[in-house]
């Protein structure tokens, strides 16, 4: 990837560079420990082992691959043996043309490297059509002409959102960090923010995240009409992991804008927070009481345990319904926060 902009270069100063898979245990805040969520702690250990293994096989990336990132449950350190591997393979095509055929070959190369490892051979590539089923192109990600357009290519739109909301690097770490900084700069809008007293330069990013969240909620209503078990899984995720993911990101943006006014410091604060998982960010926030955070953590633990048991268990138990309602009360107001 060519030299990054000044924005992307300056955010590294003073940043905590430790990623989740470099830590043995999750951070739940000073008053909470892994004993308060043993199932999630076990998922952390499993995710860490698997991610380190994947990182070990994705060395010496061929050009023009800039970086490879992981999304989904592995990114959030919440994976189990049945979890998918959601990869974001970023192609730097800004200084050269990369054909669709070449990108497809690079995508296959990455997956072949992974499957050649005996401990990773069971991992399945995503189904065609989704944001993880094809390469990510820098030209499309950073194209200023599509900012604010609702008719943008949906795959590129989804990949851009995932790279900010739900991604950690597997290879090409520095380039991944620079790309995230460039994406934040791409979303930054100051002219109207200053003229109309918006919350900050990320007021548009907040709206875009809310749009993404709304589309996912709408899709969950109608997805898998002939597969009740799969539809149930999607809707439990919507009300637990997805809700927490969006809430944590919006809280991160809101907090950064509240405490930082200089663009470089603001971007650095956001990116530093993104080194924590969404759950860590929520649990480390200054909530009113320990009991409030413990209640939220316990509800999330129960929902995650249920998800790891699907499709063997397909019942909405009273305890799970209560847990989802608790997450709804605690997180939905954040996910639907006003940009102003």
mmCIF file of C-alpha atoms in Angstrom:
data_model
loop_
_atom_site.group_PDB
_atom_site.id
_atom_site.type_symbol
_atom_site.label_atom_id
_atom_site.label_comp_id
_atom_site.label_asym_id
_atom_site.label_seq_id
_atom_site.Cartn_x
_atom_site.Cartn_y
_atom_site.Cartn_z
ATOM 1 C CA UNK A 1 0.000 0.000 0.000
ATOM 2 C CA UNK A 2 1.417 3.413 -0.873
ATOM 3 C CA UNK A 3 2.329 5.859 1.850
ATOM 4 C CA UNK A 4 -0.712 6.643 3.948
ATOM 5 C CA UNK A 5 -2.053 10.113 4.462
ATOM 6 C CA UNK A 6 -0.866 12.281 7.323
ATOM 7 C CA UNK A 7 -4.042 11.402 9.213
ATOM 8 C CA UNK A 8 -3.337 7.680 9.088
ATOM 9 C CA UNK A 9 0.326 8.125 10.010
ATOM 10 C CA UNK A 10 -0.204 10.241 13.089
ATOM 11 C CA UNK A 11 -2.758 8.031 14.828
ATOM 12 C CA UNK A 12 -0.148 5.447 15.754
ATOM 13 C CA UNK A 13 1.587 7.712 18.249
ATOM 14 C CA UNK A 14 0.881 6.561 21.782
ATOM 15 C CA UNK A 15 -1.527 3.851 20.675
ATOM 16 C CA UNK A 16 -1.922 0.661 22.645
ATOM 17 C CA UNK A 17 -0.903 -1.726 19.878
ATOM 18 C CA UNK A 18 -1.946 -4.903 21.672
ATOM 19 C CA UNK A 19 -4.688 -6.747 19.821
ATOM 20 C CA UNK A 20 -7.236 -9.055 21.501
ATOM 21 C CA UNK A 21 -5.497 -12.259 20.349
ATOM 22 C CA UNK A 22 -2.298 -11.008 22.017
ATOM 23 C CA UNK A 23 -4.035 -10.974 25.399
ATOM 24 C CA UNK A 24 -4.751 -14.081 27.448
ATOM 25 C CA UNK A 25 -7.975 -12.806 28.981
ATOM 26 C CA UNK A 26 -10.687 -10.291 28.139
ATOM 27 C CA UNK A 27 -10.927 -6.919 29.878
ATOM 28 C CA UNK A 28 -14.224 -6.548 31.694
ATOM 29 C CA UNK A 29 -13.308 -3.565 33.847
ATOM 30 C CA UNK A 30 -11.733 -3.398 37.291
ATOM 31 C CA UNK A 31 -14.763 -4.831 39.138
ATOM 32 C CA UNK A 32 -15.575 -7.744 36.822
ATOM 33 C CA UNK A 33 -13.484 -10.812 36.022
ATOM 34 C CA UNK A 34 -13.646 -13.837 33.730
ATOM 35 C CA UNK A 35 -15.329 -15.780 36.535
ATOM 36 C CA UNK A 36 -18.404 -13.640 35.871
ATOM 37 C CA UNK A 37 -18.565 -15.013 32.311
ATOM 38 C CA UNK A 38 -16.819 -18.412 32.138
ATOM 39 C CA UNK A 39 -18.376 -19.411 28.810
ATOM 40 C CA UNK A 40 -17.149 -16.241 27.131
ATOM 41 C CA UNK A 41 -13.731 -16.696 28.729
ATOM 42 C CA UNK A 42 -13.485 -20.180 27.220
ATOM 43 C CA UNK A 43 -14.497 -18.788 23.823
ATOM 44 C CA UNK A 44 -11.729 -16.214 24.167
ATOM 45 C CA UNK A 45 -9.128 -18.936 24.659
ATOM 46 C CA UNK A 46 -10.434 -20.940 21.692
ATOM 47 C CA UNK A 47 -10.534 -17.853 19.460
ATOM 48 C CA UNK A 48 -7.026 -16.816 20.444
ATOM 49 C CA UNK A 49 -5.565 -20.227 19.611
ATOM 50 C CA UNK A 50 -7.307 -20.347 16.249
ATOM 51 C CA UNK A 51 -6.370 -16.787 15.279
ATOM 52 C CA UNK A 52 -2.721 -17.299 16.143
ATOM 53 C CA UNK A 53 -2.747 -20.423 13.994
ATOM 54 C CA UNK A 54 -4.291 -18.588 11.043
ATOM 55 C CA UNK A 55 -1.802 -15.744 11.416
ATOM 56 C CA UNK A 56 1.063 -18.241 11.282
ATOM 57 C CA UNK A 57 0.019 -19.501 7.829
ATOM 58 C CA UNK A 58 -0.712 -16.087 6.307
ATOM 59 C CA UNK A 59 2.833 -14.837 5.986
ATOM 60 C CA UNK A 60 4.518 -13.210 2.970
ATOM 61 C CA UNK A 61 1.354 -12.059 1.241
ATOM 62 C CA UNK A 62 1.711 -11.769 -2.535
ATOM 63 C CA UNK A 63 1.205 -8.397 -4.172
ATOM 64 C CA UNK A 64 -1.237 -6.693 -4.460
ATOM 65 C CA UNK A 65 -2.746 -8.012 -1.195
ATOM 66 C CA UNK A 66 -2.392 -5.193 1.332
ATOM 67 C CA UNK A 67 -3.749 -6.998 4.372
ATOM 68 C CA UNK A 68 -6.096 -9.715 5.532
ATOM 69 C CA UNK A 69 -8.574 -9.049 8.346
ATOM 70 C CA UNK A 70 -10.962 -11.253 10.267
ATOM 71 C CA UNK A 71 -14.528 -10.337 11.145
ATOM 72 C CA UNK A 72 -17.361 -12.119 12.918
ATOM 73 C CA UNK A 73 -17.137 -14.169 16.092
ATOM 74 C CA UNK A 74 -13.404 -14.837 15.726
ATOM 75 C CA UNK A 75 -12.722 -11.119 15.525
ATOM 76 C CA UNK A 76 -14.776 -10.594 18.674
ATOM 77 C CA UNK A 77 -13.020 -13.505 20.441
ATOM 78 C CA UNK A 78 -16.348 -15.308 20.815
ATOM 79 C CA UNK A 79 -15.877 -18.231 18.420
ATOM 80 C CA UNK A 80 -16.577 -21.921 18.978
ATOM 81 C CA UNK A 81 -15.920 -25.060 16.913
ATOM 82 C CA UNK A 82 -18.876 -24.376 14.624
ATOM 83 C CA UNK A 83 -17.985 -20.745 13.902
ATOM 84 C CA UNK A 84 -17.323 -19.502 10.385
ATOM 85 C CA UNK A 85 -14.164 -17.755 9.253
ATOM 86 C CA UNK A 86 -15.182 -14.347 7.898
ATOM 87 C CA UNK A 87 -12.191 -12.909 6.025
ATOM 88 C CA UNK A 88 -11.733 -9.464 4.527
ATOM 89 C CA UNK A 89 -9.002 -9.721 1.897
ATOM 90 C CA UNK A 90 -7.934 -6.166 0.978
ATOM 91 C CA UNK A 91 -6.475 -5.541 -2.479
ATOM 92 C CA UNK A 92 -4.491 -2.330 -3.020
ATOM 93 C CA UNK A 93 -5.456 -1.399 -6.575
ATOM 94 C CA UNK A 94 -4.768 2.336 -6.387
ATOM 95 C CA UNK A 95 -1.521 2.258 -8.387
ATOM 96 C CA UNK A 96 -2.380 -0.612 -10.719
ATOM 97 C CA UNK A 97 -5.374 -2.310 -12.260
ATOM 98 C CA UNK A 98 -6.332 -5.616 -10.636
ATOM 99 C CA UNK A 99 -8.688 -7.711 -12.739
ATOM 100 C CA UNK A 100 -11.554 -9.674 -11.283
ATOM 101 C CA UNK A 101 -9.826 -12.901 -12.316
ATOM 102 C CA UNK A 102 -6.613 -11.907 -10.511
ATOM 103 C CA UNK A 103 -8.561 -10.973 -7.397
ATOM 104 C CA UNK A 104 -10.382 -14.307 -7.500
ATOM 105 C CA UNK A 105 -7.053 -16.140 -7.748
ATOM 106 C CA UNK A 106 -5.699 -14.223 -4.751
ATOM 107 C CA UNK A 107 -8.837 -14.994 -2.763
ATOM 108 C CA UNK A 108 -8.434 -18.688 -3.530
ATOM 109 C CA UNK A 109 -4.725 -18.548 -2.673
ATOM 110 C CA UNK A 110 -5.458 -17.250 0.824
ATOM 111 C CA UNK A 111 -8.056 -19.938 1.447
ATOM 112 C CA UNK A 112 -5.749 -22.658 0.117
ATOM 113 C CA UNK A 113 -3.014 -21.567 2.496
ATOM 114 C CA UNK A 114 -5.454 -21.834 5.383
ATOM 115 C CA UNK A 115 -6.897 -25.202 4.405
ATOM 116 C CA UNK A 116 -3.464 -26.741 3.906
ATOM 117 C CA UNK A 117 -2.987 -26.514 7.656
ATOM 118 C CA UNK A 118 -4.323 -29.670 9.317
ATOM 119 C CA UNK A 119 -5.782 -27.724 12.255
ATOM 120 C CA UNK A 120 -7.666 -25.339 9.979
ATOM 121 C CA UNK A 121 -8.808 -27.669 7.206
ATOM 122 C CA UNK A 122 -12.375 -27.770 8.564
ATOM 123 C CA UNK A 123 -12.923 -24.054 8.024
ATOM 124 C CA UNK A 124 -15.378 -23.265 5.241
ATOM 125 C CA UNK A 125 -15.315 -20.351 2.833
ATOM 126 C CA UNK A 126 -18.387 -18.089 2.853
ATOM 127 C CA UNK A 127 -21.273 -18.646 0.478
ATOM 128 C CA UNK A 128 -21.236 -16.514 -2.695
ATOM 129 C CA UNK A 129 -22.867 -13.119 -2.633
ATOM 130 C CA UNK A 130 -21.911 -11.777 0.799
ATOM 131 C CA UNK A 131 -19.329 -9.211 1.858
ATOM 132 C CA UNK A 132 -16.860 -11.975 2.796
ATOM 133 C CA UNK A 133 -17.123 -13.890 -0.470
ATOM 134 C CA UNK A 134 -14.936 -11.586 -2.565
ATOM 135 C CA UNK A 135 -11.915 -9.313 -2.246
ATOM 136 C CA UNK A 136 -12.056 -5.771 -0.878
ATOM 137 C CA UNK A 137 -10.750 -3.099 -3.281
ATOM 138 C CA UNK A 138 -9.105 0.055 -1.946
ATOM 139 C CA UNK A 139 -10.289 2.098 -4.931
ATOM 140 C CA UNK A 140 -13.910 1.397 -4.042
ATOM 141 C CA UNK A 141 -13.430 1.780 -0.300
ATOM 142 C CA UNK A 142 -11.869 5.231 -0.610
ATOM 143 C CA UNK A 143 -13.829 6.548 -3.596
ATOM 144 C CA UNK A 144 -14.984 10.007 -2.477
ATOM 145 C CA UNK A 145 -17.598 10.208 -5.235
ATOM 146 C CA UNK A 146 -19.850 7.642 -3.508
ATOM 147 C CA UNK A 147 -19.948 9.338 -0.103
ATOM 148 C CA UNK A 148 -23.539 9.794 0.993
ATOM 149 C CA UNK A 149 -25.005 7.903 -1.976
ATOM 150 C CA UNK A 150 -27.621 5.267 -1.211
ATOM 151 C CA UNK A 151 -27.079 3.554 -4.577
ATOM 152 C CA UNK A 152 -23.449 2.640 -3.908
ATOM 153 C CA UNK A 153 -22.337 -0.926 -4.630
ATOM 154 C CA UNK A 154 -23.664 -2.859 -1.618
ATOM 155 C CA UNK A 155 -20.689 -5.202 -1.339
ATOM 156 C CA UNK A 156 -18.196 -2.338 -1.082
ATOM 157 C CA UNK A 157 -20.494 -0.520 1.339
ATOM 158 C CA UNK A 158 -20.754 -3.567 3.597
ATOM 159 C CA UNK A 159 -17.019 -4.261 3.454
ATOM 160 C CA UNK A 160 -16.242 -0.678 4.444
ATOM 161 C CA UNK A 161 -18.592 -0.863 7.410
ATOM 162 C CA UNK A 162 -17.214 -4.228 8.539
ATOM 163 C CA UNK A 163 -13.612 -2.975 8.398
ATOM 164 C CA UNK A 164 -14.510 -0.339 10.974
ATOM 165 C CA UNK A 165 -17.171 -2.009 13.086
ATOM 166 C CA UNK A 166 -15.953 -5.571 13.248
ATOM 167 C CA UNK A 167 -12.421 -6.344 12.066
ATOM 168 C CA UNK A 168 -8.986 -7.238 13.394
ATOM 169 C CA UNK A 169 -5.849 -7.848 11.275
ATOM 170 C CA UNK A 170 -4.539 -11.322 10.497
ATOM 171 C CA UNK A 171 -1.751 -10.229 8.145
ATOM 172 C CA UNK A 172 -0.364 -6.874 7.066
ATOM 173 C CA UNK A 173 -1.128 -5.321 10.455
ATOM 174 C CA UNK A 174 0.376 -1.879 9.772
ATOM 175 C CA UNK A 175 -1.454 -1.551 6.470
ATOM 176 C CA UNK A 176 -4.693 -2.582 8.128
ATOM 177 C CA UNK A 177 -4.181 0.119 10.766
ATOM 178 C CA UNK A 178 -3.494 2.742 8.095
ATOM 179 C CA UNK A 179 -6.557 1.648 6.140
ATOM 180 C CA UNK A 180 -8.820 2.013 9.174
ATOM 181 C CA UNK A 181 -7.444 5.513 9.742
ATOM 182 C CA UNK A 182 -8.069 6.416 6.111
ATOM 183 C CA UNK A 183 -11.629 5.118 6.356
ATOM 184 C CA UNK A 184 -12.260 7.273 9.423
ATOM 185 C CA UNK A 185 -10.852 10.237 7.525
ATOM 186 C CA UNK A 186 -13.120 9.316 4.572
ATOM 187 C CA UNK A 187 -16.136 9.495 6.901
ATOM 188 C CA UNK A 188 -15.067 12.741 8.567
ATOM 189 C CA UNK A 189 -17.156 15.789 7.646
ATOM 190 C CA UNK A 190 -16.334 19.192 9.122
ATOM 191 C CA UNK A 191 -18.014 21.880 6.982
ATOM 192 C CA UNK A 192 -21.601 21.132 7.988
ATOM 193 C CA UNK A 193 -20.515 19.933 11.407
ATOM 194 C CA UNK A 194 -19.171 23.407 12.156
ATOM 195 C CA UNK A 195 -21.947 25.351 10.389
ATOM 196 C CA UNK A 196 -24.809 23.544 12.089
ATOM 197 C CA UNK A 197 -23.243 22.547 15.395
ATOM 198 C CA UNK A 198 -23.253 18.808 14.798
ATOM 199 C CA UNK A 199 -21.895 16.484 17.477
ATOM 200 C CA UNK A 200 -18.532 16.311 15.704
ATOM 201 C CA UNK A 201 -16.821 15.360 12.434
ATOM 202 C CA UNK A 202 -18.166 11.793 12.680
ATOM 203 C CA UNK A 203 -21.819 12.869 12.705
ATOM 204 C CA UNK A 204 -22.262 11.344 9.237
ATOM 205 C CA UNK A 205 -20.491 8.137 10.273
ATOM 206 C CA UNK A 206 -22.991 7.771 13.113
ATOM 207 C CA UNK A 207 -25.845 8.040 10.625
ATOM 208 C CA UNK A 208 -24.227 5.514 8.281
ATOM 209 C CA UNK A 209 -23.763 3.018 11.127
ATOM 210 C CA UNK A 210 -27.397 3.471 12.084
ATOM 211 C CA UNK A 211 -28.403 2.896 8.447
ATOM 212 C CA UNK A 212 -26.372 -0.309 8.384
ATOM 213 C CA UNK A 213 -27.943 -1.428 11.656
ATOM 214 C CA UNK A 214 -31.452 -0.693 10.381
ATOM 215 C CA UNK A 215 -30.883 -2.683 7.189
ATOM 216 C CA UNK A 216 -29.647 -5.686 9.168
ATOM 217 C CA UNK A 217 -32.686 -5.487 11.459
ATOM 218 C CA UNK A 218 -35.050 -5.358 8.483
ATOM 219 C CA UNK A 219 -33.332 -8.281 6.763
ATOM 220 C CA UNK A 220 -33.570 -10.413 9.903
ATOM 221 C CA UNK A 221 -37.361 -10.168 9.803
ATOM 222 C CA UNK A 222 -37.595 -12.084 6.536
ATOM 223 C CA UNK A 223 -34.437 -14.147 6.232
ATOM 224 C CA UNK A 224 -34.515 -17.968 5.828
ATOM 225 C CA UNK A 225 -38.338 -18.335 5.610
ATOM 226 C CA UNK A 226 -38.034 -22.089 5.035
ATOM 227 C CA UNK A 227 -35.333 -22.712 7.654
ATOM 228 C CA UNK A 228 -36.751 -21.956 11.121
ATOM 229 C CA UNK A 229 -33.563 -22.945 12.966
ATOM 230 C CA UNK A 230 -31.384 -20.685 10.807
ATOM 231 C CA UNK A 231 -33.853 -17.820 11.079
ATOM 232 C CA UNK A 232 -33.868 -18.221 14.866
ATOM 233 C CA UNK A 233 -30.072 -18.092 14.959
ATOM 234 C CA UNK A 234 -29.975 -14.900 12.889
ATOM 235 C CA UNK A 235 -32.535 -13.209 15.098
ATOM 236 C CA UNK A 236 -30.840 -14.214 18.339
ATOM 237 C CA UNK A 237 -27.597 -12.781 16.952
ATOM 238 C CA UNK A 238 -29.439 -9.618 15.966
ATOM 239 C CA UNK A 239 -30.643 -9.131 19.530
ATOM 240 C CA UNK A 240 -27.341 -10.007 21.190
ATOM 241 C CA UNK A 241 -24.002 -9.966 19.344
ATOM 242 C CA UNK A 242 -25.110 -7.575 16.576
ATOM 243 C CA UNK A 243 -26.829 -5.207 18.971
ATOM 244 C CA UNK A 244 -23.750 -5.091 21.184
ATOM 245 C CA UNK A 245 -21.450 -4.626 18.170
ATOM 246 C CA UNK A 246 -23.278 -1.564 16.897
ATOM 247 C CA UNK A 247 -23.839 -0.103 20.362
ATOM 248 C CA UNK A 248 -20.168 -0.422 21.267
ATOM 249 C CA UNK A 249 -19.021 1.281 18.076
ATOM 250 C CA UNK A 250 -21.471 4.166 18.405
ATOM 251 C CA UNK A 251 -20.492 4.636 22.034
ATOM 252 C CA UNK A 252 -16.846 4.705 20.968
ATOM 253 C CA UNK A 253 -17.517 7.441 18.393
ATOM 254 C CA UNK A 254 -19.665 9.470 20.778
ATOM 255 C CA UNK A 255 -17.115 9.271 23.600
ATOM 256 C CA UNK A 256 -14.213 10.205 21.326
ATOM 257 C CA UNK A 257 -16.048 13.259 19.976
ATOM 258 C CA UNK A 258 -16.965 14.327 23.482
ATOM 259 C CA UNK A 259 -13.390 14.277 24.768
ATOM 260 C CA UNK A 260 -11.313 15.203 21.696
ATOM 261 C CA UNK A 261 -11.599 18.115 19.296
ATOM 262 C CA UNK A 262 -8.376 17.864 17.263
ATOM 263 C CA UNK A 263 -8.785 15.522 14.247
ATOM 264 C CA UNK A 264 -5.599 13.538 14.911
ATOM 265 C CA UNK A 265 -6.436 12.993 18.577
ATOM 266 C CA UNK A 266 -10.023 12.075 17.731
ATOM 267 C CA UNK A 267 -8.997 9.460 15.174
ATOM 268 C CA UNK A 268 -6.356 8.073 17.522
ATOM 269 C CA UNK A 269 -8.907 7.728 20.339
ATOM 270 C CA UNK A 270 -11.317 5.809 18.115
ATOM 271 C CA UNK A 271 -8.647 3.485 16.776
ATOM 272 C CA UNK A 272 -7.230 2.872 20.229
ATOM 273 C CA UNK A 273 -10.692 1.820 21.404
ATOM 274 C CA UNK A 274 -11.034 -0.517 18.415
ATOM 275 C CA UNK A 275 -8.164 -2.572 19.841
ATOM 276 C CA UNK A 276 -10.728 -3.747 22.409
ATOM 277 C CA UNK A 277 -13.558 -6.083 21.478
ATOM 278 C CA UNK A 278 -17.085 -4.614 21.471
ATOM 279 C CA UNK A 279 -17.906 -6.435 24.699
ATOM 280 C CA UNK A 280 -14.761 -5.098 26.374
ATOM 281 C CA UNK A 281 -15.663 -1.561 25.364
ATOM 282 C CA UNK A 282 -19.166 -1.889 26.790
ATOM 283 C CA UNK A 283 -17.974 -3.530 30.000
ATOM 284 C CA UNK A 284 -15.194 -0.978 30.529
ATOM 285 C CA UNK A 285 -17.501 1.995 30.091
ATOM 286 C CA UNK A 286 -18.464 4.101 33.064
ATOM 287 C CA UNK A 287 -21.888 2.626 33.754
ATOM 288 C CA UNK A 288 -23.679 3.633 36.971
ATOM 289 C CA UNK A 289 -23.015 0.494 39.014
ATOM 290 C CA UNK A 290 -21.186 -2.797 38.965
ATOM 291 C CA UNK A 291 -24.551 -4.562 39.103
ATOM 292 C CA UNK A 292 -25.676 -2.852 35.893
ATOM 293 C CA UNK A 293 -22.628 -4.096 34.019
ATOM 294 C CA UNK A 294 -22.806 -7.544 35.612
ATOM 295 C CA UNK A 295 -26.446 -7.889 34.581
ATOM 296 C CA UNK A 296 -25.549 -6.983 31.002
ATOM 297 C CA UNK A 297 -22.592 -9.360 30.978
ATOM 298 C CA UNK A 298 -24.659 -12.233 32.369
ATOM 299 C CA UNK A 299 -27.358 -11.691 29.744
ATOM 300 C CA UNK A 300 -24.783 -11.659 26.959
ATOM 301 C CA UNK A 301 -23.128 -14.792 28.344
ATOM 302 C CA UNK A 302 -26.447 -16.660 28.270
ATOM 303 C CA UNK A 303 -27.237 -15.541 24.713
ATOM 304 C CA UNK A 304 -23.776 -16.543 23.521
ATOM 305 C CA UNK A 305 -24.053 -19.968 25.159
ATOM 306 C CA UNK A 306 -27.375 -20.512 23.395
ATOM 307 C CA UNK A 307 -25.855 -19.530 20.034
ATOM 308 C CA UNK A 308 -22.977 -21.970 20.459
ATOM 309 C CA UNK A 309 -25.479 -24.801 21.009
ATOM 310 C CA UNK A 310 -27.518 -24.202 17.862
ATOM 311 C CA UNK A 311 -28.897 -26.029 15.940
ATOM 312 C CA UNK A 312 -29.079 -28.758 18.620
ATOM 313 C CA UNK A 313 -31.208 -26.483 20.769
ATOM 314 C CA UNK A 314 -33.942 -24.532 18.991
ATOM 315 C CA UNK A 315 -36.103 -23.432 21.886
ATOM 316 C CA UNK A 316 -36.562 -19.861 23.072
ATOM 317 C CA UNK A 317 -36.413 -20.547 26.782
ATOM 318 C CA UNK A 318 -37.810 -18.045 29.288
ATOM 319 C CA UNK A 319 -34.287 -17.343 30.560
ATOM 320 C CA UNK A 320 -33.058 -16.550 27.045
ATOM 321 C CA UNK A 321 -36.034 -14.262 26.379
ATOM 322 C CA UNK A 322 -35.275 -12.438 29.639
ATOM 323 C CA UNK A 323 -31.618 -12.125 28.668
ATOM 324 C CA UNK A 324 -32.449 -10.698 25.229
ATOM 325 C CA UNK A 325 -34.869 -8.230 26.821
ATOM 326 C CA UNK A 326 -32.134 -7.139 29.217
ATOM 327 C CA UNK A 327 -29.709 -6.555 26.342
ATOM 328 C CA UNK A 328 -32.433 -4.676 24.477
ATOM 329 C CA UNK A 329 -33.015 -2.308 27.399
ATOM 330 C CA UNK A 330 -29.332 -1.725 27.987
ATOM 331 C CA UNK A 331 -27.998 -1.472 24.436
ATOM 332 C CA UNK A 332 -30.734 -0.446 22.009
ATOM 333 C CA UNK A 333 -30.846 3.193 23.190
ATOM 334 C CA UNK A 334 -27.159 3.467 22.294
ATOM 335 C CA UNK A 335 -27.627 1.849 18.874
ATOM 336 C CA UNK A 336 -30.396 4.331 18.087
ATOM 337 C CA UNK A 337 -28.691 7.398 19.566
ATOM 338 C CA UNK A 338 -29.160 10.731 17.818
ATOM 339 C CA UNK A 339 -26.164 12.079 15.948
ATOM 340 C CA UNK A 340 -26.639 15.533 17.445
#
